[in-house]
Structure formats: C-alpha cells, structure tokens
Amino acid sequence: MSIPSAIEARGASHDRSSHPGEPCLTAPIAPSRVLAMDRGSTIPSLAATKLSAPTPPVRLVQRGRLHAVLDAAVAARGRRTVLVSAPAGAGKSTLLSDWLSRREERGAWLQLDRFDRDPARFWAAVVASLDRVVEGLDDAVGAATSQAALDPSPVVARIVNAIAIDARPLVLVLDDLHLVEEPAVLDGLEHLLAMAPPQLVVVLATRVDPALPLGRLRVRGELAEVRAADLRFNADEARALVEVDGDALDVDDLATLCERTEGWAAGLVLASLSLASAQDRSGVVAAFRGDDRLVVDYLSEEFLSQQESGDRDRLLRTSVLERFSAPLVDAVCGTDDGWAWLRRMAATNQMVISLDRTATWFRYHHLLSDLLLLEARAELGDELEALHRAAATWHESYGDPHDAVEHRLAAGDLDIAIDLLWDHAADLMNRGQIRTVVGQLERLGPLRRRHPRSLLMDGWIALLAGRAADAWRCLDAAREEDLDEEEAGHVVALTIMRGLAEGDVAAALSAAAASGPPVDSTQAMALGGVLVHAGKHDEARGRLAEAAAAALEERHLFVQAATPIYQAISDLEQGRDASALQHARQSVAVAERNALERTPQLALAHSIIARTADDPAECAAAARHGAALARGAPGRITLAYALTSAADVLCDLDAPDGPDILAEARRVVDRCVDPGITAPYLGRVEARLGDVVVPSAAQAMVEPPTEREIAVLRHLPTRLSQREIAGQLFVSLNTVKTHTRSLYRKLGVGTRKEAVQAARDVGLL
C-alpha cells in the first residue's frame, strides 16, 4: 500500500439492485470487459457496463407517448432536468435507453451502484461517461474528482466549462440514482443542475425522489417529470409485450392482467414467460398477482421449476455474481461451456439480460437474482463460500480487484481480503474514494481493530479526514501487533506525521532515525520532509530524490506534487532562491493538473513563491493564499512555516495584515514543542521588524559549549520543563537556568526553540 497523502495533508458495495432489472433494455456502447484506460488517464478503469445502456430484448415495446413527453422536456428552453421516478420494474431504464438511442444529439449513460456513494467515485464515473461524447473532458477535469469528497465545485466547474465549449445538445442519463443517497454526492449533483449550460439535459432515473430541491426546480420551470402512473403499460402496450408469435390474448384476460399488474412492466414480463408455454392461458392470468411475494412465488413455480436440473444448478451457483461473463461462469461452476450456456439462456428468456452488444457480460433481472440467491442459500449452504472464493480468484487474475475484495469478504477470507484491500486502497484513496475503502473495512468486523494493515489503513483515512486523535489511536494499536517490513514502514511514516502534526520535529526525527529504507514514495518523502524541517538538508536531498523517482514509477500524483515543496524549502534555506522558485512552481503546476491545488500541504509551495518571485503583487497574493490554505491543515508545522513566510513578505511590503499574521505565527510556534527551522526564521523576522540585530549561530559559536551545557541541550527538544530537566540531570533548577542562558548566548538565540534549531544547524544535535 502506498500512503495516499504526505506530511500533515488531509482530505479530509455492489448492491444486488445496482443493475435493477428493467424488463426491456437497450443499446450499449462498449463491448469490452473493463474499460482499459491509458495509465496516463485520470479516469479509473470502470466496468464498461456502467457506461452503457443495456442491450434491448427481443420484444421491445415502442412507447411513443412517453418518448413524446421526454422529447418535449428536452426541447423546452431552460428545462435542464428530467426526473423519471417510479418503483423497481416500472420500465425506467428500458424507456430511457430506447429513447436515447433514437435521438440525434450526443448521449451519455451512467449506471450507478451503491459504491458510487463515494463522491470521488461518483464524479470519476460521471467524467468517464461524459468523456465518451465530450472531446477532451478527461483532460479538462483532470484529477479533480479525487478531491470531490472535500469540495465537488471544482469538478462541476470543469465539467460545465468543457461542455459549454460545444453548443450541440447533450443528454446525460444517471440511472438508479436512488442508490446514491450520500449528501455529499447529491450536493455536488445539485450544483451541476444549477450550473448546467443550456445544451445539457440531465435525466435522473430513480425509485424514490432524491434529496434535491425539486420544488424549486418545478417553480422555475426547470424540471420535467415522468412518474409511475405515466410508466404504467396501457392495454395496447401490454398486448405487444405479452403476446407471442401473434397468438392473441383474450381481451378480458388482457384487461385482467393489466389490472392485476397495474401496468407494472416487470409483472407483465413475468406473466409473458408463463403465457408463452401455457395451455390454460386464462388460468395463468387469473392466478397472477403483482404483489412482490406472489411474484417471487410465481418465479419459483413457473421459472425455476421449469429449468432442466443442470441449468437450475448453474443459475443457483451464479447467483453470487453481480454480473458475469462466460469465463467467470466457468470458473465458478467448474464448467467449460459458459459461452454457449449464456447465449442460450439469454435467447430463451428475458430474465437473463445481455449488457453489451457482443453478449460478453450478463446479469439477471433483479427479481430473479433475489430469488436465486434465496434458493442458493437454502440449497447450497456452506458451498456458497466456495463459490465466492472461486469468483474472487478469477477477479484477482482477470477482473476487478474491488470485486475480488467483495467476494473474499463474502467467503469469509478476511485476511486475504485485507491484503487485497491493502494493495489497492492507496489507488482508491489517491482518487479520493476514501468512503469506498471505509465501506470494505467496515465489513471486516472485529478483525478491523486488531489486524495491523486494517489499523494502518484506518489511521491514514482518519488523518486524511482531519481526525488526528483517531489516527494516533490506530497507530498505537498497530504498534502492538507483529509487523512485517512494509507495515513497520507505515508505522514509521505515521509516527513522523504525528510528530509534525503536533509541532514536535524532534519526535518526528526520532521516528525517522529508527526507520529502515522506505518501502514507497510517500514514506521516502516523509523521511525527507522531516529532515528539511530539521535543517538537515544534505541528508534530506537523497531521500527527496528517492521519493521523486519512486512517485513517477508508482504514478503517485500527490507525492509528485508535494516532494518539490521540500526541495524548494531546502533550496531557500541554503540560499538557492532561483532553484527554490523553480521547485515551488513545479509543485503548484503538478497539483493544478491533478486537482490537488487545495491540499493544505501546497501552502508551503505558495510560501516559497511569495519569498522568491519578482512581482510584489504575486508575492503578496501567494503569501496570503499560502496562509489561508495552511489554516486547513490539522498539523502545526505547515501552518507555522506558512504564516511566518506570509508575515515576512507582507510586513516587508508594508501590507496592513502583515503584523496580525506575524502575531498569529508567533502563537502557533509557541504551541509547538519543537518547530524546527521555523523558530529561528520567525525570530529573524521579528528581529528585523524590531530593528534588532541577531547574530547567526555560526557567528556566535566562537566559544564551544561545555559538557554540562551539552547535557542540558540534549533535553531542550523534549517536552520537559526546566525543573524536570534538573531532576533528570540531578542538578538544581538554577544550574539548568544558568546553563540554558549560556547556551542561548553562545548560539546567538533568544528562545529555547531557536536554540534547538541553531544547535542542529551547527551539528550539536
């Protein structure tokens, strides 16, 4: 696992109904198993079926009256939102996919599932869908989706701007919106609906009305609606759906069927399955009901009982799969004819639905899926775990690691699930999909609190969310476990971050000194970063170079953006202003390309630009931006350095807010146990503004410290008071005070924190 963030940075399950079975499904776009995105793309690999409307069935009923309603909604000026809200099986997806396929304008489809509750995952999927019809959208949005959990507005703004370039109409269908009830997702969607350019129409298909300002949209005339009553099949539409090969259904029977199903599309499809082979068609109609329980009973009696034993067995075994392909069916069932079986099953009934034009991926109608899983639990028992295990093994080799984790969890293979999650969690978190990882961690049960890898993942997540206390609890618990080399490396990195977050460079240095070689780019950057804050620039240089190289290899965008920050600080501290400015601008450019520009760590890059740029206006703007950004960081070191830099620049420019920021910097530094290089820097700024000349440590060390003074000096980076230091050294308090004053004089400093850093600078610490 590669840590998803660096020093002091913060950011803060497929549902069986994720592809609800609409009775008739229509045109997909991509035939591939998974969209194989270029590694340089910011769009994650997604199942192609999420971005395609499903394949239409053999009997597709044309619903011209509803097409006309949708056409009118799109044609109406200023009406940018269409809500299609009705219960499961009402025919929403079928209607929309057929309608969209017949229109000339650009159309994008996104099949939502419950994992899209994660804001970063949701917006990444929206971008992937729109990127198919909006040229350059991925480049325009960049990796802004990774920050969507914090603030979706940059994502929305970039999407809107990219769409606005092309005046051609565009329809975006979001299917199964009811699965995405997360407020953070809906807030962003509300923002998109409010900002949508005139050429964009967003169609929301859902089983329940979403928590969006629908009333306001109605009042403004910006909303068109298709409800359950509109979707009910009338007699003519029902006849087209249930009659087979021109074999007409009795008028009274048809009326009864429409009444019993209340025009419910799924119920009509289920009825048509039995009517196709029934001798007593009137009897079938008379016995049919639209109640869910009766429909399930009906499926058991009229569908499963009609299957040959081999087909029935395979249906039950594949019920553990959300969607399936022939190789996956064969892997789970131990067969070798999955392709032929799937083609035959899909051709003979509408309950097995093809999800792409090449008939590669399939799913079951959601009612059938529920029934099969119930039957499988009753008949197969413990064998279900083996089926999940086989599916997991297949996905580990050929499929999606996320699905592999899900099946391992379902199989009870929790240790393996943790290892798989550990391997791909960083990629999810780097894309901002923290909630997706949390959802899988929650399913670990008690093991979550005692396995070192789950503890460490929880620790990083807590730190990203700004919950430092929770992060440290996870860190302390992980330390008690038996750790491998990689886990131990993460403990070191988290410990370093703890020291810096608490304003204790000495503690962070101590953790770094105990570290072995870093196992990934973020740990290398953490080690290099703390050395920079401690003024140990020669040692830091190698670690930072290692971090930069590893970040490129790992494609770790955060580390690519953050590592130049520490290189810039080190350059500036050593008088290389031009190189410092170059590194700082490099950091900002990488961050902006990948939507990381609001990360608090970037405050330090703006601080360096403020101190090294030529234009006074740019310097002042960068100083203020750095200070504002740093105030969002949970730790003290970033805030202290950014505030000191801002005060330095703004006071030099006689800006009115300079003194207030200087006072704020002093308050933060005073709360730090050991602020590292920031303490002497702040002292120099304060001395300059007070017209007091303070000699550098190198000038002041004409007289070396005594051994007793060195003994006192070694305790200064700790949290011990002078009285406690006296107790440690078995001397009087006055003796410690005398040695401390002598050290200050020899080092040319005025405070304990400045003395610590000055001693580091001359090699005494």
Short mmCIF file of C-alpha atoms in Angstrom, two decimals, residues 195-660:
data_model
loop_
_atom_site.label_atom_id
_atom_site.label_comp_id
_atom_site.label_asym_id
_atom_site.label_seq_id
_atom_site.Cartn_x
_atom_site.Cartn_y
_atom_site.Cartn_z
CA MET A 195 -24.76 25.44 -13.34
CA ALA A 196 -25.66 23.26 -16.34
CA PRO A 197 -25.32 25.11 -19.66
CA PRO A 198 -28.43 25.26 -21.89
CA GLN A 199 -27.24 22.43 -24.14
CA LEU A 200 -27.03 19.92 -21.26
CA VAL A 201 -30.06 17.96 -20.05
CA VAL A 202 -29.58 15.67 -17.05
CA VAL A 203 -32.04 12.77 -16.78
CA LEU A 204 -32.37 11.26 -13.30
CA ALA A 205 -33.87 7.74 -13.13
CA THR A 206 -34.69 6.64 -9.60
CA ARG A 207 -37.03 4.52 -7.49
CA VAL A 208 -37.51 7.31 -4.94
CA ASP A 209 -37.30 11.07 -5.28
CA PRO A 210 -33.77 12.26 -4.49
CA ALA A 211 -32.99 14.84 -1.79
CA LEU A 212 -32.64 17.59 -4.37
CA PRO A 213 -34.50 20.94 -4.50
CA LEU A 214 -37.22 19.56 -6.76
CA GLY A 215 -39.78 22.12 -5.60
CA ARG A 216 -37.53 24.99 -6.57
CA LEU A 217 -36.85 23.42 -9.96
CA ARG A 218 -40.60 23.00 -10.54
CA VAL A 219 -41.36 26.60 -9.66
CA ARG A 220 -38.66 27.81 -12.03
CA GLY A 221 -39.92 25.61 -14.84
CA GLU A 222 -36.58 23.75 -14.94
CA LEU A 223 -37.96 20.27 -14.20
CA ALA A 224 -39.88 17.74 -16.30
CA GLU A 225 -41.24 14.61 -14.61
CA VAL A 226 -42.23 11.10 -15.62
CA ARG A 227 -43.90 9.24 -12.76
CA ALA A 228 -45.05 5.69 -12.05
CA ALA A 229 -48.54 6.46 -13.35
CA ASP A 230 -47.05 7.60 -16.66
CA LEU A 231 -44.98 4.42 -16.97
CA ARG A 232 -47.89 2.03 -16.49
CA PHE A 233 -48.48 -0.06 -19.62
CA ASN A 234 -51.83 0.54 -21.23
CA ALA A 235 -53.70 -2.30 -22.92
CA ASP A 236 -52.09 -1.83 -26.33
CA GLU A 237 -48.58 -1.70 -24.86
CA ALA A 238 -49.26 -4.69 -22.62
CA ARG A 239 -50.54 -6.69 -25.59
CA ALA A 240 -47.33 -6.02 -27.52
CA LEU A 241 -45.29 -7.20 -24.54
CA VAL A 242 -47.10 -10.40 -23.58
CA GLU A 243 -48.41 -11.76 -26.88
CA VAL A 244 -46.08 -14.19 -28.60
CA ASP A 245 -45.96 -15.01 -32.31
CA GLY A 246 -49.24 -13.23 -33.00
CA ASP A 247 -51.13 -15.52 -30.60
CA ALA A 248 -53.69 -13.01 -29.36
CA LEU A 249 -54.67 -12.86 -25.72
CA ASP A 250 -58.35 -12.69 -24.90
CA VAL A 251 -59.49 -9.11 -24.41
CA ASP A 252 -60.86 -9.84 -20.96
CA ASP A 253 -57.70 -11.71 -19.98
CA LEU A 254 -55.59 -8.79 -21.16
CA ALA A 255 -57.70 -6.36 -19.15
CA THR A 256 -57.40 -8.60 -16.08
CA LEU A 257 -53.66 -8.87 -16.49
CA CYS A 258 -53.29 -5.10 -16.78
CA GLU A 259 -55.47 -4.64 -13.72
CA ARG A 260 -53.61 -7.24 -11.65
CA THR A 261 -50.19 -5.86 -12.55
CA GLU A 262 -51.39 -2.23 -12.51
CA GLY A 263 -49.39 -1.86 -15.72
CA TRP A 264 -46.18 -2.88 -13.94
CA ALA A 265 -43.71 -3.73 -16.66
CA ALA A 266 -41.79 -6.38 -14.73
CA GLY A 267 -45.01 -8.15 -13.81
CA LEU A 268 -46.07 -8.22 -17.45
CA VAL A 269 -42.71 -9.67 -18.45
CA LEU A 270 -43.03 -12.36 -15.81
CA ALA A 271 -46.53 -13.17 -16.98
CA SER A 272 -45.38 -13.40 -20.58
CA LEU A 273 -42.87 -16.11 -19.65
CA SER A 274 -45.63 -18.39 -18.43
CA LEU A 275 -48.11 -17.45 -21.14
CA ALA A 276 -45.59 -18.47 -23.81
CA SER A 277 -46.00 -22.16 -22.95
CA ALA A 278 -49.28 -22.28 -21.02
CA GLN A 279 -52.17 -24.46 -22.11
CA ASP A 280 -54.66 -22.64 -19.90
CA ARG A 281 -53.78 -19.01 -20.55
CA SER A 282 -56.84 -17.68 -18.78
CA GLY A 283 -55.88 -19.71 -15.72
CA VAL A 284 -52.39 -18.21 -15.70
CA VAL A 285 -53.84 -14.72 -15.89
CA ALA A 286 -56.35 -15.44 -13.14
CA ALA A 287 -53.62 -16.73 -10.80
CA PHE A 288 -51.18 -13.92 -11.42
CA ARG A 289 -50.73 -11.06 -8.92
CA GLY A 290 -48.45 -8.07 -8.88
CA ASP A 291 -47.51 -8.40 -5.21
CA ASP A 292 -43.77 -8.93 -4.78
CA ARG A 293 -44.18 -12.04 -2.64
CA LEU A 294 -46.53 -13.62 -5.15
CA VAL A 295 -44.21 -12.73 -8.00
CA VAL A 296 -41.35 -14.45 -6.19
CA ASP A 297 -43.53 -17.48 -5.57
CA TYR A 298 -44.55 -17.37 -9.19
CA LEU A 299 -40.95 -17.30 -10.33
CA SER A 300 -40.15 -20.28 -8.14
CA GLU A 301 -43.01 -22.30 -9.51
CA GLU A 302 -43.13 -21.18 -13.10
CA PHE A 303 -39.50 -20.37 -13.90
CA LEU A 304 -37.12 -22.37 -11.70
CA SER A 305 -39.26 -25.49 -11.67
CA GLN A 306 -39.30 -25.46 -15.50
CA GLN A 307 -35.50 -25.44 -15.79
CA GLU A 308 -33.51 -28.56 -16.50
CA SER A 309 -31.52 -29.68 -13.48
CA GLY A 310 -28.20 -28.62 -14.98
CA ASP A 311 -29.48 -25.17 -15.85
CA ARG A 312 -31.12 -24.75 -12.48
CA ASP A 313 -27.94 -25.72 -10.68
CA ARG A 314 -25.89 -23.25 -12.69
CA LEU A 315 -28.44 -20.49 -12.11
CA LEU A 316 -28.16 -21.01 -8.36
CA ARG A 317 -24.37 -21.08 -8.40
CA THR A 318 -24.07 -17.92 -10.43
CA SER A 319 -26.47 -16.08 -8.12
CA VAL A 320 -23.43 -14.95 -6.10
CA LEU A 321 -22.32 -12.80 -9.05
CA GLU A 322 -23.45 -9.23 -9.70
CA ARG A 323 -22.71 -9.62 -13.39
CA PHE A 324 -20.97 -12.42 -15.20
CA SER A 325 -19.17 -13.46 -18.35
CA ALA A 326 -18.59 -16.91 -19.78
CA PRO A 327 -15.08 -17.34 -18.27
CA LEU A 328 -16.35 -16.22 -14.87
CA VAL A 329 -19.32 -18.62 -15.05
CA ASP A 330 -16.97 -21.46 -15.93
CA ALA A 331 -14.60 -20.55 -13.10
CA VAL A 332 -17.40 -20.52 -10.52
CA CYS A 333 -19.34 -23.53 -11.80
CA GLY A 334 -16.44 -25.71 -12.93
CA THR A 335 -17.79 -25.88 -16.48
CA ASP A 336 -16.31 -25.25 -19.91
CA ASP A 337 -19.34 -24.23 -21.97
CA GLY A 338 -20.19 -20.93 -20.31
CA TRP A 339 -20.33 -19.04 -23.58
CA ALA A 340 -22.90 -21.35 -25.18
CA TRP A 341 -24.92 -21.58 -21.97
CA LEU A 342 -25.16 -17.82 -21.57
CA ARG A 343 -26.12 -17.25 -25.19
CA ARG A 344 -28.83 -19.92 -24.93
CA MET A 345 -30.21 -18.61 -21.63
CA ALA A 346 -30.31 -15.02 -22.85
CA ALA A 347 -32.00 -16.04 -26.09
CA THR A 348 -34.76 -18.07 -24.45
CA ASN A 349 -35.91 -15.70 -21.71
CA GLN A 350 -35.78 -12.06 -20.79
CA MET A 351 -34.65 -12.69 -17.21
CA VAL A 352 -31.03 -13.12 -18.33
CA ILE A 353 -30.01 -9.79 -19.76
CA SER A 354 -27.09 -9.07 -22.05
CA LEU A 355 -25.17 -5.95 -21.02
CA ASP A 356 -23.25 -5.25 -24.21
CA ARG A 357 -23.58 -5.66 -27.95
CA THR A 358 -21.14 -8.56 -28.11
CA ALA A 359 -23.07 -10.53 -25.47
CA THR A 360 -19.98 -10.76 -23.29
CA TRP A 361 -21.39 -9.66 -19.95
CA PHE A 362 -24.80 -10.51 -18.50
CA ARG A 363 -26.87 -10.07 -15.39
CA TYR A 364 -30.14 -11.44 -14.02
CA HIS A 365 -33.35 -9.49 -13.70
CA HIS A 366 -33.21 -8.19 -10.14
CA LEU A 367 -36.26 -10.15 -9.01
CA LEU A 368 -34.81 -13.35 -10.41
CA SER A 369 -31.45 -12.53 -8.84
CA ASP A 370 -33.06 -12.17 -5.42
CA LEU A 371 -34.94 -15.41 -5.82
CA LEU A 372 -31.88 -17.34 -6.98
CA LEU A 373 -29.84 -16.13 -4.06
CA LEU A 374 -32.56 -17.14 -1.59
CA GLU A 375 -32.76 -20.59 -3.15
CA ALA A 376 -28.97 -20.92 -3.22
CA ARG A 377 -28.71 -20.12 0.48
CA ALA A 378 -31.30 -22.76 1.25
CA GLU A 379 -29.91 -25.49 -1.03
CA LEU A 380 -26.18 -24.89 -1.28
CA GLY A 381 -25.44 -23.74 2.27
CA ASP A 382 -21.73 -23.62 3.04
CA GLU A 383 -20.90 -24.20 -0.61
CA LEU A 384 -21.66 -20.51 -1.21
CA GLU A 385 -18.35 -19.63 0.39
CA ALA A 386 -16.52 -21.79 -2.13
CA LEU A 387 -18.42 -20.10 -4.96
CA HIS A 388 -17.42 -16.67 -3.70
CA ARG A 389 -13.85 -17.92 -3.32
CA ALA A 390 -13.77 -19.10 -6.94
CA ALA A 391 -15.17 -15.76 -8.11
CA ALA A 392 -12.57 -13.91 -6.04
CA THR A 393 -9.74 -15.97 -7.52
CA TRP A 394 -10.96 -15.21 -11.03
CA HIS A 395 -11.26 -11.48 -10.35
CA GLU A 396 -7.79 -11.42 -8.78
CA SER A 397 -6.36 -12.68 -12.07
CA TYR A 398 -8.66 -11.25 -14.73
CA GLY A 399 -11.21 -8.92 -13.23
CA ASP A 400 -11.60 -6.04 -10.84
CA PRO A 401 -9.67 -6.03 -7.53
CA HIS A 402 -12.63 -4.30 -5.92
CA ASP A 403 -14.88 -7.23 -6.87
CA ALA A 404 -12.18 -9.61 -5.66
CA VAL A 405 -12.26 -7.97 -2.23
CA GLU A 406 -16.06 -8.17 -2.15
CA HIS A 407 -16.05 -11.90 -2.88
CA ARG A 408 -13.28 -12.57 -0.35
CA LEU A 409 -15.32 -10.77 2.29
CA ALA A 410 -18.40 -12.79 1.35
CA ALA A 411 -16.36 -16.00 1.53
CA GLY A 412 -15.10 -15.13 5.00
CA ASP A 413 -11.49 -14.93 3.78
CA LEU A 414 -10.91 -11.78 5.80
CA ASP A 415 -7.12 -11.92 5.97
CA ILE A 416 -6.87 -12.29 2.20
CA ALA A 417 -9.43 -9.51 1.77
CA ILE A 418 -7.31 -7.20 3.92
CA ASP A 419 -4.20 -7.95 1.87
CA LEU A 420 -6.08 -7.28 -1.38
CA LEU A 421 -7.54 -4.07 0.00
CA TRP A 422 -4.11 -3.02 1.25
CA ASP A 423 -2.72 -3.48 -2.25
CA HIS A 424 -5.29 -1.29 -3.99
CA ALA A 425 -6.60 1.01 -1.22
CA ALA A 426 -3.97 3.66 -1.91
CA ASP A 427 -5.09 3.91 -5.54
CA LEU A 428 -8.68 4.43 -4.39
CA MET A 429 -7.68 6.98 -1.75
CA ASN A 430 -5.41 8.83 -4.16
CA ARG A 431 -8.53 9.23 -6.31
CA GLY A 432 -10.41 10.47 -3.27
CA GLN A 433 -12.52 7.30 -2.87
CA ILE A 434 -11.97 7.07 0.86
CA ARG A 435 -15.55 6.06 1.59
CA THR A 436 -15.25 3.07 -0.71
CA VAL A 437 -12.30 1.80 1.33
CA VAL A 438 -14.10 2.55 4.60
CA GLY A 439 -17.11 0.55 3.41
CA GLN A 440 -14.98 -2.53 2.85
CA LEU A 441 -13.08 -2.07 6.11
CA GLU A 442 -16.39 -1.94 7.99
CA ARG A 443 -17.19 -5.44 6.77
CA LEU A 444 -14.13 -6.89 8.50
CA GLY A 445 -15.88 -6.87 11.86
CA PRO A 446 -13.68 -7.26 14.96
CA LEU A 447 -10.64 -8.12 12.82
CA ARG A 448 -10.56 -4.50 11.70
CA ARG A 449 -9.35 -3.43 15.15
CA ARG A 450 -6.59 -5.97 15.51
CA HIS A 451 -5.08 -6.51 12.07
CA PRO A 452 -2.08 -4.19 11.52
CA ARG A 453 -2.95 -3.43 7.90
CA SER A 454 -6.55 -2.50 8.59
CA LEU A 455 -5.41 -0.41 11.56
CA LEU A 456 -2.90 1.42 9.40
CA MET A 457 -5.44 1.99 6.62
CA ASP A 458 -7.86 3.36 9.21
CA GLY A 459 -5.05 5.54 10.56
CA TRP A 460 -4.32 7.10 7.18
CA ILE A 461 -8.03 7.60 6.50
CA ALA A 462 -8.50 9.33 9.86
CA LEU A 463 -5.55 11.60 9.15
CA LEU A 464 -6.90 12.46 5.69
CA ALA A 465 -10.22 13.35 7.30
CA GLY A 466 -8.52 15.60 9.84
CA ARG A 467 -9.27 13.26 12.78
CA ALA A 468 -5.77 13.22 14.25
CA ALA A 469 -6.77 11.64 17.57
CA ASP A 470 -8.35 8.66 15.78
CA ALA A 471 -5.26 8.34 13.59
CA TRP A 472 -2.99 8.16 16.61
CA ARG A 473 -5.19 5.56 18.30
CA CYS A 474 -4.91 3.37 15.21
CA LEU A 475 -1.15 3.98 15.11
CA ASP A 476 -0.70 3.00 18.75
CA ALA A 477 -2.79 -0.14 18.25
CA ALA A 478 -0.82 -1.14 15.13
CA ARG A 479 2.45 -0.82 17.06
CA GLU A 480 1.26 -3.59 19.38
CA GLU A 481 0.90 -6.06 16.51
CA ASP A 482 3.50 -8.27 14.86
CA LEU A 483 4.52 -6.18 11.83
CA ASP A 484 6.19 -7.10 8.58
CA GLU A 485 8.69 -4.76 6.92
CA GLU A 486 6.10 -2.89 4.87
CA GLU A 487 3.77 -2.42 7.83
CA ALA A 488 6.65 -1.25 10.00
CA GLY A 489 7.50 1.33 7.35
CA HIS A 490 3.98 2.70 7.51
CA VAL A 491 4.14 2.88 11.30
CA VAL A 492 7.30 4.98 10.95
CA ALA A 493 5.67 7.27 8.39
CA LEU A 494 2.58 7.77 10.53
CA THR A 495 4.76 8.43 13.56
CA ILE A 496 6.66 11.09 11.61
CA MET A 497 3.39 12.69 10.62
CA ARG A 498 2.24 12.60 14.22
CA GLY A 499 5.33 14.49 15.34
CA LEU A 500 4.93 17.13 12.65
CA ALA A 501 1.20 17.46 13.23
CA GLU A 502 1.85 18.07 16.93
CA GLY A 503 4.64 20.54 16.24
CA ASP A 504 7.41 18.28 17.50
CA VAL A 505 10.21 17.99 14.95
CA ALA A 506 12.42 16.20 17.48
CA ALA A 507 9.87 13.41 17.90
CA ALA A 508 9.48 13.11 14.13
CA LEU A 509 13.26 13.00 13.73
CA SER A 510 13.48 10.27 16.32
CA ALA A 511 10.98 8.18 14.36
CA ALA A 512 12.87 8.81 11.13
CA ALA A 513 16.15 7.77 12.73
CA ALA A 514 14.63 4.43 13.71
CA SER A 515 13.36 3.79 10.19
CA GLY A 516 14.75 1.33 7.73
CA PRO A 517 14.75 2.01 3.98
CA PRO A 518 11.39 3.42 2.83
CA VAL A 519 9.05 0.97 1.12
CA ASP A 520 7.31 3.51 -1.13
CA SER A 521 7.43 7.07 -2.38
CA THR A 522 5.34 8.62 0.36
CA GLN A 523 7.48 7.20 3.13
CA ALA A 524 10.60 8.45 1.36
CA MET A 525 9.01 11.88 1.11
CA ALA A 526 8.01 11.81 4.79
CA LEU A 527 11.59 10.99 5.76
CA GLY A 528 12.96 13.71 3.50
CA GLY A 529 10.37 16.23 4.66
CA VAL A 530 11.16 15.93 8.35
CA LEU A 531 14.88 16.24 7.62
CA VAL A 532 14.17 19.50 5.79
CA HIS A 533 12.13 20.85 8.71
CA ALA A 534 15.04 19.91 10.96
CA GLY A 535 17.53 21.77 8.74
CA LYS A 536 19.41 18.58 7.81
CA HIS A 537 19.48 19.42 4.13
CA ASP A 538 22.32 17.16 2.99
CA GLU A 539 20.57 14.11 4.44
CA ALA A 540 17.23 15.22 3.05
CA ARG A 541 18.48 15.55 -0.51
CA GLY A 542 18.87 11.80 -1.07
CA ARG A 543 15.51 10.90 0.44
CA LEU A 544 13.70 13.50 -1.64
CA ALA A 545 15.38 12.33 -4.84
CA GLU A 546 14.34 8.78 -3.94
CA ALA A 547 10.76 9.95 -3.32
CA ALA A 548 10.58 11.82 -6.64
CA ALA A 549 11.80 8.81 -8.62
CA ALA A 550 9.50 6.36 -6.83
CA ALA A 551 6.49 8.66 -7.25
CA LEU A 552 6.94 8.65 -11.02
CA GLU A 553 7.19 4.88 -11.08
CA GLU A 554 4.14 4.48 -8.81
CA ARG A 555 2.23 7.26 -10.61
CA HIS A 556 1.60 8.72 -7.17
CA LEU A 557 0.32 12.17 -8.06
CA PHE A 558 0.30 13.58 -4.54
CA VAL A 559 3.94 12.71 -3.92
CA GLN A 560 4.84 14.11 -7.34
CA ALA A 561 3.23 17.39 -6.29
CA ALA A 562 4.49 17.52 -2.70
CA THR A 563 8.11 16.37 -2.99
CA PRO A 564 9.27 19.53 -4.84
CA ILE A 565 7.90 21.58 -1.92
CA TYR A 566 10.53 20.19 0.42
CA GLN A 567 13.19 20.56 -2.23
CA ALA A 568 12.15 24.21 -2.55
CA ILE A 569 12.32 24.85 1.22
CA SER A 570 15.74 23.23 1.38
CA ASP A 571 16.95 25.33 -1.56
CA LEU A 572 15.73 28.54 0.05
CA GLU A 573 17.30 27.74 3.40
CA GLN A 574 20.61 27.26 1.61
CA GLY A 575 20.37 30.49 -0.39
CA ARG A 576 19.43 29.00 -3.75
CA ASP A 577 16.45 31.25 -4.43
CA ALA A 578 16.12 30.57 -8.17
CA SER A 579 16.07 26.81 -7.66
CA ALA A 580 13.60 27.21 -4.80
CA LEU A 581 11.21 29.18 -7.02
CA GLN A 582 11.53 26.61 -9.80
CA HIS A 583 10.70 23.73 -7.47
CA ALA A 584 7.77 25.62 -5.91
CA ARG A 585 6.26 26.40 -9.30
CA GLN A 586 6.75 22.78 -10.33
CA SER A 587 4.79 21.67 -7.27
CA VAL A 588 1.91 24.04 -7.98
CA ALA A 589 1.78 23.03 -11.66
CA VAL A 590 1.60 19.31 -10.85
CA ALA A 591 -1.05 19.98 -8.20
CA GLU A 592 -3.21 22.05 -10.54
CA ARG A 593 -3.03 19.43 -13.30
CA ASN A 594 -4.26 16.81 -10.87
CA ALA A 595 -6.80 18.80 -8.82
CA LEU A 596 -4.62 18.82 -5.72
CA GLU A 597 -4.26 22.57 -5.56
CA ARG A 598 -6.48 22.84 -2.47
CA THR A 599 -4.47 20.37 -0.43
CA PRO A 600 -3.15 22.19 2.68
CA GLN A 601 0.37 20.91 2.03
CA LEU A 602 0.51 23.12 -1.08
CA ALA A 603 0.54 26.11 1.28
CA LEU A 604 4.29 25.68 1.61
CA ALA A 605 4.79 25.93 -2.16
CA HIS A 606 2.94 29.25 -2.23
CA SER A 607 5.01 30.40 0.74
CA ILE A 608 8.22 29.81 -1.23
CA ILE A 609 6.82 31.60 -4.28
CA ALA A 610 5.91 34.54 -2.05
CA ARG A 611 9.52 34.83 -0.89
CA THR A 612 11.25 34.29 -4.22
CA ALA A 613 9.08 35.75 -7.02
CA ASP A 614 9.94 39.13 -8.56
CA ASP A 615 6.48 40.67 -8.81
CA PRO A 616 5.39 42.24 -5.47
CA ALA A 617 1.71 41.69 -6.31
CA GLU A 618 2.32 38.00 -6.99
CA CYS A 619 4.35 37.72 -3.78
CA ALA A 620 1.57 39.24 -1.68
CA ALA A 621 -1.11 37.07 -3.29
CA ALA A 622 0.97 33.92 -2.84
CA ALA A 623 1.68 34.80 0.80
CA ARG A 624 -1.99 35.25 1.64
CA HIS A 625 -3.03 32.16 -0.31
CA GLY A 626 -0.40 30.06 1.45
CA ALA A 627 -1.54 31.26 4.88
CA ALA A 628 -5.21 30.64 4.09
CA LEU A 629 -4.51 27.17 2.70
CA ALA A 630 -2.36 26.21 5.68
CA ARG A 631 -5.13 27.07 8.11
CA GLY A 632 -6.93 24.00 6.78
CA ALA A 633 -4.08 21.71 7.87
CA PRO A 634 -4.56 19.75 11.11
CA GLY A 635 -0.85 20.00 11.99
CA ARG A 636 1.21 22.87 13.31
CA ILE A 637 4.45 22.74 11.32
CA THR A 638 2.92 23.56 7.94
CA LEU A 639 0.80 26.31 9.50
CA ALA A 640 3.71 27.82 11.42
CA TYR A 641 6.00 27.96 8.38
CA ALA A 642 3.31 29.31 6.03
CA LEU A 643 2.23 32.01 8.47
CA THR A 644 5.82 33.07 9.13
CA SER A 645 6.51 33.32 5.38
CA ALA A 646 3.31 35.32 4.84
CA ALA A 647 4.19 37.71 7.66
CA ASP A 648 7.75 38.08 6.36
CA VAL A 649 6.58 39.06 2.86
CA LEU A 650 3.57 41.17 3.80
CA CYS A 651 5.38 43.13 6.50
CA ASP A 652 8.20 43.82 4.06
CA LEU A 653 5.58 45.19 1.64
CA ASP A 654 4.01 47.28 4.44
CA ALA A 655 0.73 45.41 3.98
CA PRO A 656 -1.75 46.17 6.78
CA ASP A 657 -2.43 42.48 7.53
CA GLY A 658 1.26 41.62 7.96
CA PRO A 659 1.54 42.33 11.72
CA ASP A 660 -1.60 40.35 12.52
#
